[in-house]
PDB file of C-alpha atoms in Angstrom:
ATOM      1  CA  UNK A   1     120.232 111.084 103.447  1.00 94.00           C
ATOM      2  CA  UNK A   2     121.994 111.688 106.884  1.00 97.00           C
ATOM      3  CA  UNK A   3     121.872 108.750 108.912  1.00 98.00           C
ATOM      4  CA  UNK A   4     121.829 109.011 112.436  1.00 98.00           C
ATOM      5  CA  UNK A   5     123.194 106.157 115.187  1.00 98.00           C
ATOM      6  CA  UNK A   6     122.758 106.451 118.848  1.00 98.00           C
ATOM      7  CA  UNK A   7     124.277 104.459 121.422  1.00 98.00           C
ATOM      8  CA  UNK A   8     123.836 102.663 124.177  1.00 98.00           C
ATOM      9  CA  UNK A   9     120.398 101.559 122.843  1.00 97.00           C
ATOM     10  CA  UNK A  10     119.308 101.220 126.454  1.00 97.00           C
ATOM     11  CA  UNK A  11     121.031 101.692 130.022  1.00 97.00           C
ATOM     12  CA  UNK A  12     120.196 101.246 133.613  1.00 97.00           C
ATOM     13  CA  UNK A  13     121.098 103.724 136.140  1.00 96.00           C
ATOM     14  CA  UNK A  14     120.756 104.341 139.815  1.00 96.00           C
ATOM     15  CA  UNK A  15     119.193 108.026 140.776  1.00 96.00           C
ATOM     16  CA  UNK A  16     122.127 110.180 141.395  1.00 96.00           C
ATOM     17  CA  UNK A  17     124.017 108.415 138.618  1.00 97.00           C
ATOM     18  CA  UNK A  18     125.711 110.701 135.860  1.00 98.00           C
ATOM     19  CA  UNK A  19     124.652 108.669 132.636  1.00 98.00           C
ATOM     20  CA  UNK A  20     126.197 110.170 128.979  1.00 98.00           C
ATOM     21  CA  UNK A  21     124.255 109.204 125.659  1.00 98.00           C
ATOM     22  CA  UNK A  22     126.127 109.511 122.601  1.00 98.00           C
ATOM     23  CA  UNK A  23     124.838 110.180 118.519  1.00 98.00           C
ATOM     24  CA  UNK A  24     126.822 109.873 115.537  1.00 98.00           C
ATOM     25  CA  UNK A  25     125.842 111.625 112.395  1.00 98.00           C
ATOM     26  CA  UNK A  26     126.779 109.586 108.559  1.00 98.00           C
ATOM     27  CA  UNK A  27     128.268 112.757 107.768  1.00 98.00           C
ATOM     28  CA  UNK A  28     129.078 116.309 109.040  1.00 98.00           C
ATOM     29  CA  UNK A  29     126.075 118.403 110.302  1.00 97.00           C
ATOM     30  CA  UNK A  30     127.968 121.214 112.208  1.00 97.00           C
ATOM     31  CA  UNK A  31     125.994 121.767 115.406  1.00 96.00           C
ATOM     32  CA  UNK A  32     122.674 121.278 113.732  1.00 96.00           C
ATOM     33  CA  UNK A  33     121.347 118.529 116.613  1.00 97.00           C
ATOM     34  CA  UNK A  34     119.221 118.404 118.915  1.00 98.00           C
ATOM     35  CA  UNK A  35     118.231 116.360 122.151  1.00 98.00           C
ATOM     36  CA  UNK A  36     114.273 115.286 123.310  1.00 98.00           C
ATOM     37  CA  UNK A  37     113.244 113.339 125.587  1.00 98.00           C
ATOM     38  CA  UNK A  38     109.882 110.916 125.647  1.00 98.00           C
ATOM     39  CA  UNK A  39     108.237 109.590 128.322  1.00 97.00           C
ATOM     40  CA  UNK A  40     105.536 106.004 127.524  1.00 94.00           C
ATOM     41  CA  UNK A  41     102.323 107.605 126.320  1.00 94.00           C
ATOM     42  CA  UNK A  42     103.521 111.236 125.885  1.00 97.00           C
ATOM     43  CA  UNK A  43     105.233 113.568 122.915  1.00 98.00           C
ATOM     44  CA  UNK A  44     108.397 113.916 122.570  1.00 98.00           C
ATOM     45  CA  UNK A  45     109.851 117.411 124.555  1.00 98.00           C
ATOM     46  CA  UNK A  46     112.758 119.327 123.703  1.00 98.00           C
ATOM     47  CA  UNK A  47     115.643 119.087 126.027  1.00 98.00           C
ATOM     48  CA  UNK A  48     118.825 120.728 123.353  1.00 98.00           C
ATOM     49  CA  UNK A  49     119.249 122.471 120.833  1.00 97.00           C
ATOM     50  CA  UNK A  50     122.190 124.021 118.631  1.00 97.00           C
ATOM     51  CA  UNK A  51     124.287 120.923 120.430  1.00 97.00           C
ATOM     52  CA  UNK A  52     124.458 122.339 123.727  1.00 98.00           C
ATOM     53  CA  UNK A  53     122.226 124.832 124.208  1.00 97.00           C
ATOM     54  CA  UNK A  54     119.402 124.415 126.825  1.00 97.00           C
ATOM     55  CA  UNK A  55     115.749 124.850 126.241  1.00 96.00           C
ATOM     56  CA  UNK A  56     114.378 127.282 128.439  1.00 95.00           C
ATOM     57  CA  UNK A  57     112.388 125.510 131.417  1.00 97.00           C
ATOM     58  CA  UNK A  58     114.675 122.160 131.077  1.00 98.00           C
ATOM     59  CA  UNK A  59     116.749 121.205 134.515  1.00 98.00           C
ATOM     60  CA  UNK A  60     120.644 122.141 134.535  1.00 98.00           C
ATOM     61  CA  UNK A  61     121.537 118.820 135.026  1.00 98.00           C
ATOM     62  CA  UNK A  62     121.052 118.132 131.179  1.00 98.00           C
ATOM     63  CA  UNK A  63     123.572 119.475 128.745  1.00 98.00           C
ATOM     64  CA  UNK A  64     124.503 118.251 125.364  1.00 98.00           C
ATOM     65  CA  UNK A  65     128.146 118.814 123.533  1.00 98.00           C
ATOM     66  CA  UNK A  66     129.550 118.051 120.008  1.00 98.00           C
ATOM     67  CA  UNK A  67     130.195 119.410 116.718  1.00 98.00           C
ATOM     68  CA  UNK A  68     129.878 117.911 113.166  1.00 98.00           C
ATOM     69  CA  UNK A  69     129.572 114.247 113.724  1.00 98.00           C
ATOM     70  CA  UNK A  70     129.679 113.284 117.153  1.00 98.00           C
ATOM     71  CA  UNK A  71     127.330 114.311 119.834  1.00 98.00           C
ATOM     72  CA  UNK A  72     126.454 113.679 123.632  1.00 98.00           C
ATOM     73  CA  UNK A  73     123.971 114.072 125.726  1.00 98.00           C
ATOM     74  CA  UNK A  74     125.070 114.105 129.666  1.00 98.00           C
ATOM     75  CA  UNK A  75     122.440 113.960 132.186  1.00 98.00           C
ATOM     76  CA  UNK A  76     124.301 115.013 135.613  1.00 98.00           C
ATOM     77  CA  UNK A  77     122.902 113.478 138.591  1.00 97.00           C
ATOM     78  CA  UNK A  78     119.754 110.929 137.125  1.00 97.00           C
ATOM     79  CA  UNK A  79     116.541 112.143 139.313  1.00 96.00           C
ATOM     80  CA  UNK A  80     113.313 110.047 138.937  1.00 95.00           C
ATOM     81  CA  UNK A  81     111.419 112.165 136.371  1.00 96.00           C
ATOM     82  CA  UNK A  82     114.222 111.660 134.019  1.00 97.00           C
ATOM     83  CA  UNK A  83     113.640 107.713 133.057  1.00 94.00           C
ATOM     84  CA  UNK A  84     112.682 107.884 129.579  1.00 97.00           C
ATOM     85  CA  UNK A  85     113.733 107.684 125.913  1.00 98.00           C
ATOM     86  CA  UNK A  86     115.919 109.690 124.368  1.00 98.00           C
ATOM     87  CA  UNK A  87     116.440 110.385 121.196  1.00 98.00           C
ATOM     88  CA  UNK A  88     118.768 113.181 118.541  1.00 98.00           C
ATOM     89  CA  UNK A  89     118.021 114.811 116.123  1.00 98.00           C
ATOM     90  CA  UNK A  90     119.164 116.393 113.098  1.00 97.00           C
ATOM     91  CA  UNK A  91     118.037 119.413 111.296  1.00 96.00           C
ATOM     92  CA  UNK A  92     121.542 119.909 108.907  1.00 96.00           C
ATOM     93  CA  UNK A  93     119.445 118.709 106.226  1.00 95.00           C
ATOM     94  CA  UNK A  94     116.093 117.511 106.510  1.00 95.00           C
ATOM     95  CA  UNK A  95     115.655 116.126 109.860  1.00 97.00           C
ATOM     96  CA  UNK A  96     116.361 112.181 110.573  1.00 98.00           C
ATOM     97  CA  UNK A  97     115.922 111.093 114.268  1.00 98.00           C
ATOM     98  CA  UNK A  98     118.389 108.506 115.858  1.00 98.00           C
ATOM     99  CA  UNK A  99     116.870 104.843 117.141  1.00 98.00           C
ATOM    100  CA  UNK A 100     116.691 105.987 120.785  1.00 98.00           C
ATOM    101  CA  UNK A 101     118.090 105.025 124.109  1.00 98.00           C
ATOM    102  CA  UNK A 102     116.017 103.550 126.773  1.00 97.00           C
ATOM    103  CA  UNK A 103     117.047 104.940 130.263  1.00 98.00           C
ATOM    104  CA  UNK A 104     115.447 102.642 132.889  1.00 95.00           C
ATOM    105  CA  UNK A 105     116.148 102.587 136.630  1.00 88.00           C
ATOM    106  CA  UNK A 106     118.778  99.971 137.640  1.00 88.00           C
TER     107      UNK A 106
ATOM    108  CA  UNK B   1      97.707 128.869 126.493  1.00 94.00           C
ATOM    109  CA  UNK B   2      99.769 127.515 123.143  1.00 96.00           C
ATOM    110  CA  UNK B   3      98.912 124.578 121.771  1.00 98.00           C
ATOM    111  CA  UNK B   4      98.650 122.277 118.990  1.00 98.00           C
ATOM    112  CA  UNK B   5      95.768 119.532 118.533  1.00 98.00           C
ATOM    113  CA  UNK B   6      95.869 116.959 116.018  1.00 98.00           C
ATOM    114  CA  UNK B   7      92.960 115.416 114.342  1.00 98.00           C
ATOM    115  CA  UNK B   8      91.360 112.774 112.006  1.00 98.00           C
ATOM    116  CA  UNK B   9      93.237 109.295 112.930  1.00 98.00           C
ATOM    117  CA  UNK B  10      91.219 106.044 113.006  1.00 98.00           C
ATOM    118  CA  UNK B  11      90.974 102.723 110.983  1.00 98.00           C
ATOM    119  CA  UNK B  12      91.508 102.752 107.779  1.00 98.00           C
ATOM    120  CA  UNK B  13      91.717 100.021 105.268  1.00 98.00           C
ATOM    121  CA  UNK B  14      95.109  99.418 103.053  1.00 98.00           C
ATOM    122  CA  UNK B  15      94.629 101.718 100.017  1.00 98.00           C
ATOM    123  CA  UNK B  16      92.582 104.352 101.723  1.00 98.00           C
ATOM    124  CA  UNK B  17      93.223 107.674 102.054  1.00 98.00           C
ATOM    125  CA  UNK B  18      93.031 109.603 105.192  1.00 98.00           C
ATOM    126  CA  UNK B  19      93.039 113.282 105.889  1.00 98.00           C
ATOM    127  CA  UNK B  20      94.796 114.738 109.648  1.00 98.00           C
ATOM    128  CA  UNK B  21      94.265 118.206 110.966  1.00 98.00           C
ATOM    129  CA  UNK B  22      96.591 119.862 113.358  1.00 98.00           C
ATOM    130  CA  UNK B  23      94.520 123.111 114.896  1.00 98.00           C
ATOM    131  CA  UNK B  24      97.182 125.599 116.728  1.00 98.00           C
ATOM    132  CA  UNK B  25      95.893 127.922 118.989  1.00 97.00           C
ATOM    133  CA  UNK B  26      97.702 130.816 120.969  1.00 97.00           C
ATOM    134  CA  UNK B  27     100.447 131.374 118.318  1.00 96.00           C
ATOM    135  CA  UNK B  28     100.903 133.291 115.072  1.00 96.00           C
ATOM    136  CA  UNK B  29     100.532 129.835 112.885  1.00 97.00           C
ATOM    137  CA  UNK B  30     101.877 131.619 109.733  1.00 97.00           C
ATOM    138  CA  UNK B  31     104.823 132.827 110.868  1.00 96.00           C
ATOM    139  CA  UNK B  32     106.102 128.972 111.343  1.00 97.00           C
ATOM    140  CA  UNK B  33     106.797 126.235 109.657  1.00 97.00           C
ATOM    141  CA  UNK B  34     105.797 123.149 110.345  1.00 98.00           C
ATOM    142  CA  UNK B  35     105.977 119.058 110.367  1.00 98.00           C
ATOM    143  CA  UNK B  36     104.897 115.850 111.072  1.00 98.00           C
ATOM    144  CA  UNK B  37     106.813 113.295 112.811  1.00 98.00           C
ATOM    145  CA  UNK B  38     104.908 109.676 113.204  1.00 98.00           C
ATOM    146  CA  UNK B  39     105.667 107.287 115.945  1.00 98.00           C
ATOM    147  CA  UNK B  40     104.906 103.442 115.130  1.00 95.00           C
ATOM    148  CA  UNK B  41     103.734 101.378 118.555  1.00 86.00           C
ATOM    149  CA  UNK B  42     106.540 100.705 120.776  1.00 85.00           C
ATOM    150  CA  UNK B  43     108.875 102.053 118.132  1.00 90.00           C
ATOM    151  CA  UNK B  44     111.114 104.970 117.665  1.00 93.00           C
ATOM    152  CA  UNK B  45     110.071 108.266 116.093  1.00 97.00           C
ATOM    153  CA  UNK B  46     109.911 108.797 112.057  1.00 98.00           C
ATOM    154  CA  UNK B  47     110.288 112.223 110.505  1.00 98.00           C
ATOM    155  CA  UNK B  48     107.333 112.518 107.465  1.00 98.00           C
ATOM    156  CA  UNK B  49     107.399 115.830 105.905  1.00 98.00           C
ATOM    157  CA  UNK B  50     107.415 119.809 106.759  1.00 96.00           C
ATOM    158  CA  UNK B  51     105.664 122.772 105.310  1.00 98.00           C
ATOM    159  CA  UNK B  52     107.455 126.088 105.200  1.00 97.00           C
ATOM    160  CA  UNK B  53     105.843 129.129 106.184  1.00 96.00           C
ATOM    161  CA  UNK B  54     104.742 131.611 103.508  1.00 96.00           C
ATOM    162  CA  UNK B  55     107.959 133.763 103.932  1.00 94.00           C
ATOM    163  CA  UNK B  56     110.029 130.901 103.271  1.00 93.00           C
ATOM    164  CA  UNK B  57     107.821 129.487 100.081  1.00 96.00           C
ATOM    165  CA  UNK B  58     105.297 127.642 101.463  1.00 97.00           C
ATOM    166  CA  UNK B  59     107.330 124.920 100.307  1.00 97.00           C
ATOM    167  CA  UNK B  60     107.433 121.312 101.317  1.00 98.00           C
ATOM    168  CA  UNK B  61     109.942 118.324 102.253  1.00 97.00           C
ATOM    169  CA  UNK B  62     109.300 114.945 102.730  1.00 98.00           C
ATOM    170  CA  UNK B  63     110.381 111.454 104.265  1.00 97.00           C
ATOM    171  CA  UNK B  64     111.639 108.862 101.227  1.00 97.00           C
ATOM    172  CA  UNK B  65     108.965 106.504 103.196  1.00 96.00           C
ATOM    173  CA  UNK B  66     105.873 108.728 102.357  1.00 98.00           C
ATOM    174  CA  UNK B  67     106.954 110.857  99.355  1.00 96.00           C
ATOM    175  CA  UNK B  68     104.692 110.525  96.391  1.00 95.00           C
ATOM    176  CA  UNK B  69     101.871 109.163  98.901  1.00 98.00           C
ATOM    177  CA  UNK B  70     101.484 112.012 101.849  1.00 98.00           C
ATOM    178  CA  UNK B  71     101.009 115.618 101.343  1.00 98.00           C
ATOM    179  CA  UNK B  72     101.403 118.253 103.788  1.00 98.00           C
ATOM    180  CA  UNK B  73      99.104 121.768 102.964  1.00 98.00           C
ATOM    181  CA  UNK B  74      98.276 124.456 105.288  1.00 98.00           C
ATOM    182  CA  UNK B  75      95.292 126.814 105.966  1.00 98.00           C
ATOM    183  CA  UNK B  76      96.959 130.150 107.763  1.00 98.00           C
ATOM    184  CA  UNK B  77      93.863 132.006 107.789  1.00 98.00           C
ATOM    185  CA  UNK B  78      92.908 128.809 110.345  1.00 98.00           C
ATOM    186  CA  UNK B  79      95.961 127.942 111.847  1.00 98.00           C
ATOM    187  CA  UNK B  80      95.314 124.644 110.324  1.00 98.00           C
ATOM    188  CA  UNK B  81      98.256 122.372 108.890  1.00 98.00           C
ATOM    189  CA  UNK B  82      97.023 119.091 106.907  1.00 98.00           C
ATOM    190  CA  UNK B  83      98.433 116.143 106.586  1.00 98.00           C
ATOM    191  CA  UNK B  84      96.917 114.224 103.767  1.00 98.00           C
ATOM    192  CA  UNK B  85      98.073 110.486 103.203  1.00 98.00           C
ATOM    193  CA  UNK B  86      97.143 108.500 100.184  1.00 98.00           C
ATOM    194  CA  UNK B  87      97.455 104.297  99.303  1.00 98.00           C
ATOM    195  CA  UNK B  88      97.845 103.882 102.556  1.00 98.00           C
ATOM    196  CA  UNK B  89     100.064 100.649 103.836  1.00 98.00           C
ATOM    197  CA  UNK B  90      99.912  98.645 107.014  1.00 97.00           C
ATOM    198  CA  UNK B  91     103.482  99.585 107.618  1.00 97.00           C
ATOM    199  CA  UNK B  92     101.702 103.579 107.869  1.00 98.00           C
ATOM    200  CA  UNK B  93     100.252 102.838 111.622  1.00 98.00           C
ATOM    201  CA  UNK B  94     101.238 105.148 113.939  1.00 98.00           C
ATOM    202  CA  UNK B  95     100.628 108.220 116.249  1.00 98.00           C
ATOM    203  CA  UNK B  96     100.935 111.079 114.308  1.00 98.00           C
ATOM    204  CA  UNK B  97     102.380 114.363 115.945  1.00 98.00           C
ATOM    205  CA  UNK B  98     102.328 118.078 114.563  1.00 98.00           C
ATOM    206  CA  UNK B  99     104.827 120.333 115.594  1.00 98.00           C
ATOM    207  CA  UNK B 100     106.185 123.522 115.218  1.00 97.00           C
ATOM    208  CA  UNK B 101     109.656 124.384 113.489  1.00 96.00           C
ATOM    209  CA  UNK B 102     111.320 127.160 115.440  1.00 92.00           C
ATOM    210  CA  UNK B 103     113.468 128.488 113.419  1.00 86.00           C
ATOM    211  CA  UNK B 104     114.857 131.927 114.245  1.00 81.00           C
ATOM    212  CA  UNK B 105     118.784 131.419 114.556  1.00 79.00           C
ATOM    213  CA  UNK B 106     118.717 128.149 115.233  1.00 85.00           C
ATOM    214  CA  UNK B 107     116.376 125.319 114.558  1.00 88.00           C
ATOM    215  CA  UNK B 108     113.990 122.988 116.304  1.00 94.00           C
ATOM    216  CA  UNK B 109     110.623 121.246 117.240  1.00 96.00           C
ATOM    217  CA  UNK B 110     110.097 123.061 120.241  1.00 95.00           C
ATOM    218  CA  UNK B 111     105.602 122.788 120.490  1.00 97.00           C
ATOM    219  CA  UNK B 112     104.065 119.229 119.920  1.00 98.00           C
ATOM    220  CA  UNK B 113     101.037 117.660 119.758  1.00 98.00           C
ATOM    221  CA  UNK B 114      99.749 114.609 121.509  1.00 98.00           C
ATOM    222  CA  UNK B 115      99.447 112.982 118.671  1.00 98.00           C
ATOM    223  CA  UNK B 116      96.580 111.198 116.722  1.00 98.00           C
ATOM    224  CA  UNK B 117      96.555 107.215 116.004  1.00 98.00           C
ATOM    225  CA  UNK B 118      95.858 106.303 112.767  1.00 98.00           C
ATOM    226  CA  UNK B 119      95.485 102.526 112.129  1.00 98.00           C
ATOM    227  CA  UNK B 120      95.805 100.948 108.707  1.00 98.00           C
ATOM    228  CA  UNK B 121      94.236  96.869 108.626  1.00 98.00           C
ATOM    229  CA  UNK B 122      91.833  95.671 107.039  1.00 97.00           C
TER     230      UNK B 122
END
């Protein structure tokens, strides 16, 4: 099974800060990742997929990047809707989730 | 207005079984596949199985956690995917979520539920 790792597992940030989230695959899964986003009490909403393509209705400011085993996830300028969890996923085969990161205000 | 609604959580004793529902409404259920992710309180989020649509087999995957335990079914002519979960264990509690596989060209969970809470203790 493909194991996924995210890190940091948590991060404070300012509003205007540019914060970058990274995910490692065990093994190679081409660009088959993709990014969501969960706020406390809510599902989880898809923010990336393909790597680095954005989901239609999801703010510019997000943007993912990476191929086969390493991945990020760069939020530009932090605004106040965007403190949440965030966690990968792959679909190469199967689908495993990473652990998450916690974004909380600073 | 598209939508999924999940169904059936609650309390369950260890060993039980229980059955969850996920209703869509405002899509063309049988043209998609579809899967369960859980979510276990103030934890991260679990994948448990998928159900292909017809054109793809019909076929199903599932988690090492649940396999032999869960099965996932589905009712196109309802728009009604099932998630039925046998000898259930504590370890099982969670908020459930349906969602939908979009999968033309590239791949992803792009329509969720709000979940359902299903509580195993006895």
């Amino acid at each position: 099974a493909i194991q996924m790792t995210q890190s940091p597992s948590s991060l404070s940030a300012s509003v205007g800060d540019r914060v970058t989230i990274t995910c490692r695959a065990s093994q190679g899964i081409r660009n088959d990742l993709g990014w969501y986003q969960q706020k406390p009490g809510k599902a989880p909403k898809l923010l990336i997929y393909a790597a680095s393509s954005l989901q239609s209705g999801v703010p510019s400011r997000f943007s993912g990047s990476g191929s086969g085993t390493d991945f990020t996830l760069t939020i530009s300028s932090l605004q106040p809707e965007d403190f949440a969890t965030y966690y990968c996923l792959q679909d190469h085969n199967l689908f495993t989730f990473g652990p998450g990161t916690k974004v909380d205000i600073k | 207005e598209v939508q999924l609604v999940e169904s059936g959580g609650g309390l369950v004793k260890p060993g039980r079984s229980l059955r969850l529902s996920c209703t869509a409404s405002g899509l063309t259920f049988g043209e998609y596949s579809m899967s369960w992710v859980r979510q276990t309180p103030g934890k991260g989020l679990e994948w448990v199985g998928f159900i292909r649509s017809k054109a793809y087999g019909g076929t199903t995957e599932y988690a090492a956690s649940v396999r032999d335990r869960f099965t996932i079914s589905r009712d196109d002519s309802k728009s009604i995917a099932y998630l039925q979960m046998n000898s259930l264990k504590t370890e099982d509690t969670a908020v459930y979520y349906c969602t939908r596989y979009y999968n033309y060209g590239y791949g992803y969970f792009d329509l969720w539920g709000r979940g359902t809470l299903v509580t195993v203790s006895s």
